CSV table of C-alpha atoms in Angstrom, one decimal:
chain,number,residue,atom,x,y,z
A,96,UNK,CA,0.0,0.0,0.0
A,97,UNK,CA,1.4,3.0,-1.3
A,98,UNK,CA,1.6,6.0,1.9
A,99,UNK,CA,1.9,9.5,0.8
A,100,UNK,CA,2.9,12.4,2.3
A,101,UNK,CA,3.1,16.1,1.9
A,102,UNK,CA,6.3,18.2,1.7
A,103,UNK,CA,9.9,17.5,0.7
A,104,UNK,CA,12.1,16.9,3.7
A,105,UNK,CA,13.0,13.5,4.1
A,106,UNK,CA,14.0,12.7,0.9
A,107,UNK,CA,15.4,16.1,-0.1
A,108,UNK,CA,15.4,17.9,-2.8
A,109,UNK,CA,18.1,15.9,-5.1
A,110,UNK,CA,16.6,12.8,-5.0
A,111,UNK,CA,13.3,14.4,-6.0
A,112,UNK,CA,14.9,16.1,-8.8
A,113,UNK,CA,16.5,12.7,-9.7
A,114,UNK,CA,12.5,10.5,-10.0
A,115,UNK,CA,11.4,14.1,-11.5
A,116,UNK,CA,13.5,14.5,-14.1
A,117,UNK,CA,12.0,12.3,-16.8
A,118,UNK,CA,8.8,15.3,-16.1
A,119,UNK,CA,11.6,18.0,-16.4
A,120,UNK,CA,14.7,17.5,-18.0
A,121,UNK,CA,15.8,21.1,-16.5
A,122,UNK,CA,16.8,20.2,-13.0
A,123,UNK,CA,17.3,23.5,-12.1
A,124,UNK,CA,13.3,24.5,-13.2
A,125,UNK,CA,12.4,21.4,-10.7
A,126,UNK,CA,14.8,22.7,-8.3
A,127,UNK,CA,12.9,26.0,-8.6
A,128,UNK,CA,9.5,24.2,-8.1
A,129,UNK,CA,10.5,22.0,-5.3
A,130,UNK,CA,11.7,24.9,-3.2
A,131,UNK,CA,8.7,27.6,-3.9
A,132,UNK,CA,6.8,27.9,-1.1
A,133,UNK,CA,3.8,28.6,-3.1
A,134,UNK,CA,3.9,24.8,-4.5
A,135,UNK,CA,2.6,21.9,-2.9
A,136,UNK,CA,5.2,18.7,-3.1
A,137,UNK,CA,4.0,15.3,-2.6
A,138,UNK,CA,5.6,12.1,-2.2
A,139,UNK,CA,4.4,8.3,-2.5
A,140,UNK,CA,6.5,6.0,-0.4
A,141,UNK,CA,6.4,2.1,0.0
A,142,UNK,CA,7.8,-0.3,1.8
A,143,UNK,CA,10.1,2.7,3.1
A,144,UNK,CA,11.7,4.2,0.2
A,145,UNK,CA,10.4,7.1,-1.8
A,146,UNK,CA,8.7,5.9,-5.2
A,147,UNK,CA,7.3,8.6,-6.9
A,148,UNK,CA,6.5,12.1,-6.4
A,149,UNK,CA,4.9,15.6,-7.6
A,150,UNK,CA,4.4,19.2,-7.8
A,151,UNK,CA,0.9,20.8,-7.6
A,152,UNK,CA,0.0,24.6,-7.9
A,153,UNK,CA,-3.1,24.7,-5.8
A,154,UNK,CA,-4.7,28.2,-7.3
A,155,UNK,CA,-8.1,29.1,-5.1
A,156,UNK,CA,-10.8,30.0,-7.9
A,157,UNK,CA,-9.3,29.2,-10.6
A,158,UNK,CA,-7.5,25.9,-12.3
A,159,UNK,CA,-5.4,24.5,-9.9
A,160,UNK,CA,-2.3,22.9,-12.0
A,161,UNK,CA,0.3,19.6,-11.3
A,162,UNK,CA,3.3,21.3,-12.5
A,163,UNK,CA,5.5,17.7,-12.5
A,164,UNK,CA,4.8,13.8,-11.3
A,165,UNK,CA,6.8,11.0,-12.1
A,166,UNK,CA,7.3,7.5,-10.4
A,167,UNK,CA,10.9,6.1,-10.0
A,168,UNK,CA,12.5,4.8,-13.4
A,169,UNK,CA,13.0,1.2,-11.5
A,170,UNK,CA,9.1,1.5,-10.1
A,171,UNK,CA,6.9,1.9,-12.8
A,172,UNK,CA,4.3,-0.2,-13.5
A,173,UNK,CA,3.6,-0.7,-10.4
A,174,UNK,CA,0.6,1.6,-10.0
A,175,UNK,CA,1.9,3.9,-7.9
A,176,UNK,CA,1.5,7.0,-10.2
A,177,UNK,CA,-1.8,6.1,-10.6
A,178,UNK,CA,-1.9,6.4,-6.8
A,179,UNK,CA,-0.1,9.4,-6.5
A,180,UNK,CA,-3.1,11.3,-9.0
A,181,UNK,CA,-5.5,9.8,-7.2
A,182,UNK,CA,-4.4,11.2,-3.8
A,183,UNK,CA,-3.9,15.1,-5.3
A,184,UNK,CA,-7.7,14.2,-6.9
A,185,UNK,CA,-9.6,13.8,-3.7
A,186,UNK,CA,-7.1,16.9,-2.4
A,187,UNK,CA,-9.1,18.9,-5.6
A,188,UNK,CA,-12.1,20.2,-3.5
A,189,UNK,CA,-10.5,21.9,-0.9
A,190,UNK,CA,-9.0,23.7,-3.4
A,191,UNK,CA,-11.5,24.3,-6.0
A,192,UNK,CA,-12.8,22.8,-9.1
A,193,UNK,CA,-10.5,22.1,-11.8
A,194,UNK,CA,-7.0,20.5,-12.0
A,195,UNK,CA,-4.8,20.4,-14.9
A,196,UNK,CA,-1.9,18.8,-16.3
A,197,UNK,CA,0.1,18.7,-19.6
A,198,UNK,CA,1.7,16.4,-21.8
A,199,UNK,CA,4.0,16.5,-24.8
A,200,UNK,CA,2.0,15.6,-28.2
A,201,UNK,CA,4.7,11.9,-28.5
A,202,UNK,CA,4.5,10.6,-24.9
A,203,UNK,CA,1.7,8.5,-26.5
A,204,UNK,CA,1.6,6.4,-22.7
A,205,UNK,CA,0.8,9.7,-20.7
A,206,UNK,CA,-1.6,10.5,-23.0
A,207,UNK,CA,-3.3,7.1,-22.3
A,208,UNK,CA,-2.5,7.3,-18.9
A,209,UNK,CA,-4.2,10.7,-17.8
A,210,UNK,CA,-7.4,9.2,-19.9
A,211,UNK,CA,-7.4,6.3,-17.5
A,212,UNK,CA,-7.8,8.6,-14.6
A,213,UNK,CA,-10.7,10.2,-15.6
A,214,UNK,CA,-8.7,13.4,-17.1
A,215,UNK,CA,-10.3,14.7,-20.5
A,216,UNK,CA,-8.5,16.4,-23.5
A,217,UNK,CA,-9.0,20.2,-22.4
A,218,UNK,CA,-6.6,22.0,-24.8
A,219,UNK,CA,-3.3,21.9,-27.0
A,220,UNK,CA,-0.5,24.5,-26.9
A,221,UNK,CA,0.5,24.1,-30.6
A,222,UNK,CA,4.9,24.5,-31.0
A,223,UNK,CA,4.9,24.9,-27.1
A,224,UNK,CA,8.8,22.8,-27.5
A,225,UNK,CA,9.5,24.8,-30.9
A,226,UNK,CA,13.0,26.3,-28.5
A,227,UNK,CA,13.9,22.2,-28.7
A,228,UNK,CA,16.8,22.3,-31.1
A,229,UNK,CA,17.7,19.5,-32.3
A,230,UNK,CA,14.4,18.2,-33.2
A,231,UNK,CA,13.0,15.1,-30.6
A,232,UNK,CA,11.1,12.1,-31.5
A,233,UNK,CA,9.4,9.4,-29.7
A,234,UNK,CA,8.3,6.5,-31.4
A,235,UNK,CA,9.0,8.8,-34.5
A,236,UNK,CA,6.5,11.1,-33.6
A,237,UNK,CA,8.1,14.2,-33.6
A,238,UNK,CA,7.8,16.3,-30.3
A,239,UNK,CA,6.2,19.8,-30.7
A,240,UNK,CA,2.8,20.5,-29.3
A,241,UNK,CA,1.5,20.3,-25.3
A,242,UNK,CA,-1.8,18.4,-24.5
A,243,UNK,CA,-3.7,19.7,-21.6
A,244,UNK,CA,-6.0,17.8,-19.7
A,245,UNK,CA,-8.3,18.3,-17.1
A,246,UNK,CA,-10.2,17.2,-13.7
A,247,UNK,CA,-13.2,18.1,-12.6
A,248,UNK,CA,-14.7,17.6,-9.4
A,249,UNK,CA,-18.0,16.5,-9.0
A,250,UNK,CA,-18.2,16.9,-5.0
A,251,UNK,CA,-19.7,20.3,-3.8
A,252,UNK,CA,-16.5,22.2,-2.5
A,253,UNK,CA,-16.7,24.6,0.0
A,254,UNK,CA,-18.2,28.0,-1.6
A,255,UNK,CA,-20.1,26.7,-4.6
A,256,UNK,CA,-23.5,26.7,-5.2
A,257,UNK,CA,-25.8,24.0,-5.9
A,258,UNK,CA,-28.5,24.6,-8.7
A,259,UNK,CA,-31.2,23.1,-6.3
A,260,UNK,CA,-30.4,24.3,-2.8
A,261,UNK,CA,-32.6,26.5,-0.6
A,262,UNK,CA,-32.7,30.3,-1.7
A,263,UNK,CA,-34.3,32.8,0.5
A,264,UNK,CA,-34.6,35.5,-2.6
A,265,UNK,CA,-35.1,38.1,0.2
A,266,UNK,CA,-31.2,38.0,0.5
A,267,UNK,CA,-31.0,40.3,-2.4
A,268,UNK,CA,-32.6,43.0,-0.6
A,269,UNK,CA,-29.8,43.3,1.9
A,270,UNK,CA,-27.0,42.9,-0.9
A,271,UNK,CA,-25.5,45.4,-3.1
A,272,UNK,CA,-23.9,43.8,-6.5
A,273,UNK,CA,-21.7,45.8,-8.9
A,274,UNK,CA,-22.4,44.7,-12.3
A,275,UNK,CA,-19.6,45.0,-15.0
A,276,UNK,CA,-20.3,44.1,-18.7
A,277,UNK,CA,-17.9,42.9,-20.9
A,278,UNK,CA,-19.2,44.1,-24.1
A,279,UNK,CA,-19.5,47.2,-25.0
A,280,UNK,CA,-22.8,46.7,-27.4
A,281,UNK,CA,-25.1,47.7,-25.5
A,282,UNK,CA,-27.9,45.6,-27.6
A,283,UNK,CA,-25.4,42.7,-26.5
A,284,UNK,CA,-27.2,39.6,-24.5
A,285,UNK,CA,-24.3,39.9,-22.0
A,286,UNK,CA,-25.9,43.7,-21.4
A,287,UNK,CA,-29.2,42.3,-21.1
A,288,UNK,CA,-28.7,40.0,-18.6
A,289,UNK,CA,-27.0,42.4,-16.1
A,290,UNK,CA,-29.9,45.0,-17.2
A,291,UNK,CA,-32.5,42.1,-16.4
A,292,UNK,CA,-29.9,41.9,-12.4
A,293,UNK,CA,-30.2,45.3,-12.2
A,294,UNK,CA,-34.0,44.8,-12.3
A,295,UNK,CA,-34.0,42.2,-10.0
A,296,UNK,CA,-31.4,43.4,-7.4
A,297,UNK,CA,-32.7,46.6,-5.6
A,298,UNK,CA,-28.9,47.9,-4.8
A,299,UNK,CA,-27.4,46.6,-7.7
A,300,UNK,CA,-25.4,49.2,-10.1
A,301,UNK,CA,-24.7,48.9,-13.5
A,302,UNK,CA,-21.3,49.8,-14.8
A,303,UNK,CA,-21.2,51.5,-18.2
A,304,UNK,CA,-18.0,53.1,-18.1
A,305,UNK,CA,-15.9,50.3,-20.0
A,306,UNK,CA,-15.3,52.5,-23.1
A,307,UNK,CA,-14.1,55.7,-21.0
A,308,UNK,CA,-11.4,53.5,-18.6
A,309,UNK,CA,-8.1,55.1,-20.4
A,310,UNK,CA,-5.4,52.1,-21.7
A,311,UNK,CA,-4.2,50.0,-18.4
A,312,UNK,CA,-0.7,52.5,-17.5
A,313,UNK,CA,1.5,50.5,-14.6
A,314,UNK,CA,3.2,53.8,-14.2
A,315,UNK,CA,-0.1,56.0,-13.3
A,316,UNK,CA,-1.9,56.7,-10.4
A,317,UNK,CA,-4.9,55.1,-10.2
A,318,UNK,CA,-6.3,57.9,-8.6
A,319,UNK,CA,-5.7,60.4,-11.2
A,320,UNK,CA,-8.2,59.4,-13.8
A,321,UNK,CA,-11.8,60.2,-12.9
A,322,UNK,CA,-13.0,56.8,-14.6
A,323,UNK,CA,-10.6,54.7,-12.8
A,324,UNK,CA,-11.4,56.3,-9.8
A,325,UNK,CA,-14.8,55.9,-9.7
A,326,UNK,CA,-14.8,52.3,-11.0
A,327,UNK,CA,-12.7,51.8,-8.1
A,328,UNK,CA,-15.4,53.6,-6.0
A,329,UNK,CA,-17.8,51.3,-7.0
A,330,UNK,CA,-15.9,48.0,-6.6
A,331,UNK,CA,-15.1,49.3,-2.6
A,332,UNK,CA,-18.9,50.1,-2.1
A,333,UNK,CA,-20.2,46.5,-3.3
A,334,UNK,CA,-21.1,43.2,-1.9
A,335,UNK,CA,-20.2,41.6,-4.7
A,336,UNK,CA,-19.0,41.9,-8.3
A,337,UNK,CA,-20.8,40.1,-10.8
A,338,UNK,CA,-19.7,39.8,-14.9
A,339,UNK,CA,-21.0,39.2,-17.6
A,340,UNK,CA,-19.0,38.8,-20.8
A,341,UNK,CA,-18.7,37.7,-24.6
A,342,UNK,CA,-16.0,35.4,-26.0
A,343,UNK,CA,-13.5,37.1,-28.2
A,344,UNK,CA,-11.0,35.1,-30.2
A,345,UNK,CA,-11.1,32.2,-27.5
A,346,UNK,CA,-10.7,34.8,-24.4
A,347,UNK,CA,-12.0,38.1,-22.7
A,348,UNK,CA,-12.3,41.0,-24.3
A,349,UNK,CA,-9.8,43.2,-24.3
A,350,UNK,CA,-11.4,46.0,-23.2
A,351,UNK,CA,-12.8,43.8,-19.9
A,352,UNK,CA,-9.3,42.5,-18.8
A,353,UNK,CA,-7.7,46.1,-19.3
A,354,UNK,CA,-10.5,47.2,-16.7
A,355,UNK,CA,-9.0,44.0,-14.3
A,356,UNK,CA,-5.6,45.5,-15.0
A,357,UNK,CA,-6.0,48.3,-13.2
A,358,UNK,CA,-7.2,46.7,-10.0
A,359,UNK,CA,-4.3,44.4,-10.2
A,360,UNK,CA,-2.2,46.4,-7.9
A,361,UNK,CA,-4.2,48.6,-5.6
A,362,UNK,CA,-6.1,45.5,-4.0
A,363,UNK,CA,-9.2,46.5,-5.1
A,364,UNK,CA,-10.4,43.0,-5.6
A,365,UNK,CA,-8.5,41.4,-3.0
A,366,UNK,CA,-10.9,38.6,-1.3
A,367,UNK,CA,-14.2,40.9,-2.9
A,368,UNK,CA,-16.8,38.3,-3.4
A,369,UNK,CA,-17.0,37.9,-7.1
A,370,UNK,CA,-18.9,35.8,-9.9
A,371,UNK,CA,-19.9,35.5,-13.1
A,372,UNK,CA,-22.6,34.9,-15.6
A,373,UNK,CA,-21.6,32.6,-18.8
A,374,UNK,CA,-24.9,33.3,-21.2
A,375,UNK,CA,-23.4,31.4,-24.2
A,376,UNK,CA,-24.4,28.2,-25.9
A,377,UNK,CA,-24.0,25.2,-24.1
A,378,UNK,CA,-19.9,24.9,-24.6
A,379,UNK,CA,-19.5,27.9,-25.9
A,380,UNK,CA,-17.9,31.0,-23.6
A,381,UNK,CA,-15.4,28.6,-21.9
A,382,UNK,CA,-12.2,30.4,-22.5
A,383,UNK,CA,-13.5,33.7,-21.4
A,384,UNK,CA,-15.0,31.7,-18.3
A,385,UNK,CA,-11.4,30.0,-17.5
A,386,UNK,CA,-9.8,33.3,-18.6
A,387,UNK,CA,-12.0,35.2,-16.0
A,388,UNK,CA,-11.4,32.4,-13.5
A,389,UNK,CA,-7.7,33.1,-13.7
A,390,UNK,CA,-7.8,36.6,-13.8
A,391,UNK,CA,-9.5,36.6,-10.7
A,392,UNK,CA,-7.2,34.2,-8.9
A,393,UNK,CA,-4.2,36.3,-9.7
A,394,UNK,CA,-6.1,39.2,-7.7
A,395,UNK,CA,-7.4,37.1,-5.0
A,396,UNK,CA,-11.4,37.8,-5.6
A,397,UNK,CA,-13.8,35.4,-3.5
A,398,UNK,CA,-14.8,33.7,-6.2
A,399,UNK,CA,-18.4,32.7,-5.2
A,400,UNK,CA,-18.9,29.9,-8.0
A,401,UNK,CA,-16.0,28.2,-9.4
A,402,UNK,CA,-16.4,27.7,-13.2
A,403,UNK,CA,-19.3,30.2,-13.5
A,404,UNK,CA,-23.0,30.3,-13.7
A,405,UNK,CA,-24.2,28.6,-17.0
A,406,UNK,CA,-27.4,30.7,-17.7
A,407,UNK,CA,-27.7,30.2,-21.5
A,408,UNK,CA,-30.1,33.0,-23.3
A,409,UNK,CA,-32.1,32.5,-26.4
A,410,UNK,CA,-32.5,35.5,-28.8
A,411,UNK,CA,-36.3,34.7,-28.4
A,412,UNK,CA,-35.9,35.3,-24.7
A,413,UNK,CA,-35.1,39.1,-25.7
A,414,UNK,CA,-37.5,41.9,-26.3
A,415,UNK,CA,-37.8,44.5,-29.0
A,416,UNK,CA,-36.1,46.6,-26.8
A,417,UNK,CA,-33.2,44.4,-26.0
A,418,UNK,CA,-34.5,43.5,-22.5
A,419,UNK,CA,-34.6,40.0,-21.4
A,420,UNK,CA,-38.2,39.4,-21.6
A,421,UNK,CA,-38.8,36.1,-20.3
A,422,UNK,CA,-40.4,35.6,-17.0
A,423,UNK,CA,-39.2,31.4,-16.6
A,424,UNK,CA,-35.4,33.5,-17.5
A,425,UNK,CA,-36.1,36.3,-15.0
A,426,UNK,CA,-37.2,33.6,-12.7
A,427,UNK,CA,-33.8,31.5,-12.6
A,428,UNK,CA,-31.3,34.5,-12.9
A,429,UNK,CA,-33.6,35.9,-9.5
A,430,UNK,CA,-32.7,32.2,-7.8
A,431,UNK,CA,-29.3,32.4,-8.5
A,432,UNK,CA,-28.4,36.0,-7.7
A,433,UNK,CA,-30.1,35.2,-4.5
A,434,UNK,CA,-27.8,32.3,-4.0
A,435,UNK,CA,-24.6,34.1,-4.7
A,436,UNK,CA,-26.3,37.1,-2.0
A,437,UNK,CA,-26.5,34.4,0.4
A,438,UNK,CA,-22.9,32.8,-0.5
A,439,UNK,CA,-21.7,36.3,-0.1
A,440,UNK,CA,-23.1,36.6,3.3
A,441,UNK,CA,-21.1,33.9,4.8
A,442,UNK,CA,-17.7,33.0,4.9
A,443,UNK,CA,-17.2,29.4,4.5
């Protein structure tokens, strides 16, 4: 029975570059990893020997990564790695929702053996080893892209909603939400959503500034720009900080992510209770969602549901007028503003 524990003293860090380095062939990038605080390190033993081992980047609200995992050259095929993903799995909900972990395009066995664990094809990072020089093959497949796959948990982690718990829709009365757009058509469905919030929310504001916010400056004061400043104003005088956004070219908007740029340093956002509203097609709006999901990590929101809300909106649901019309719509956008109110409320 395989025992794991957490941290890297005993072995030390040498012997755990040594099982790693078939994951990184750059000992000193694994040295790196292996002594950053901000990484977790974990290590499968048996029968008192260390056997494998890896490298997670736990990242509250948004896609938790395992940088590195490898089991001992003389070891494999004994299970163990499928052990070691297994433990840093069930770790997944305390941390949030989705884990990821790449692969090169050739290593045709990893490939097989993240599908095995219940990981899913999430994304490929074409020419991610084009600075390899000479070129690598395995099993004369030449090496060029990165694979991503991903976890998702399907246990309710601490902080997310569930579509069919409780709501006391009086919650919203007590709550003031700050809604932010990321389009800036205002006949846009992502608008008419947050109008239809506004609506619904009695203290709820609508931003509409996004076009006046000047280009993100790292060298200006925040404080000397009237827009910033009173976007700023806003964020500090809300409950919570709801989005809503379009895709663009497989990401946010520019204009919404220069907006998060300049709240990156002032700690605007730091631990704010935030969320967001994905009104695509079903599969559709996922990269802004992860984007935003990121985004938010870096700043350290409260991210009140991890992965989003999935409220998809028909055209037909929208009046002449550009107003969401549609009372069942209304009805579930009320529930769940009502649960991210209560969410907000409490600290879990």
């Amino acid at each position: 029975m395989l025992t794991m524990r957490t941290g890297v003293q005993p072995p030390g860090v040498e012997q755990l570059i040594e099982i790693l380095h078939d994951a990184e062939e750059g000992d000193e990038r694994t040295r790196a990893a292996l002594t950053n605080n901000a990484f977790q390190t974990y290590t499968g033993w048996f029968d008192g020997h260390v056997v494998g081992a890896a490298v997670v980047d736990w990242r509250p609200g948004a896609d938790s990564e395992i940088l590195y995992i490898a089991v001992d050259e003389d070891k494999r095929s004994g299970g163990y790695g499928r052990q070691i993903l297994e433990h840093i799995k069930a770790e997944l909900p305390r941390h949030g929702r989705r884990l990821i972990v790449g692969t090169a395009n050739s290593s045709l066995d990893n490939i097989a053996f993240y599908q095995r664990c219940g990981f899913r094809m999430y994304a490929v990072k074409r020419d991610y080893f084009a600075y390899i020089d000479p070129e690598v093959r395995e099993r004369n497949i030449p090496l060029r892209d990165m694979i991503v796959f991903s976890y998702e948990t399907t246990e309710h982690e601490p902080g997310r909603l569930r579509a069919t718990e409780e709501v006391d829709v009086s919650a919203l009365d007590a709550v003031k939400f700050l809604l932010i757009p990321g389009s800036t058509r205002s006949a846009s469905r992502n608008s008419a959503v947050l109008r239809a919030a506004r609506s619904l929310v009695p203290r709820s504001v609508l931003f509409d500034g996004l076009l006046q916010l000047p280009q993100f400056d790292p060298d200006a004061d925040p404080a000397s720009n009237g827009a910033v400043s009173a976007l700023r104003s806003m964020v500090a005088d809300a409950d919570v900080v709801l989005f809503c956004t379009p895709e663009y070219a497989g990401s946010l908007p520019g204009s919404l992510k220069n907006l998060i740029d300049w709240m990156v340093g002032t700690g605007d956002l730091h631990q704010k209770p935030a969320a967001w509203v994905n009104v695509a097609a079903p599969g559709r709006g996922t990269g802004a969602s992860h984007d935003l999901e990121r985004v938010l990590g870096y700043v350290d929101a409260r991210v009140l549901e991890p992965g989003g809300i999935e409220l998809t909106l028909d055209q037909a649901s929208i009046g002449a007028d550009h107003d969401v019309v549609d009372e069942d719509y209304r009805n579930r956008l009320r529930r769940r503003l009502a649960q991210l109110a209560q969410a907000a409320a409490r600290r879990e």
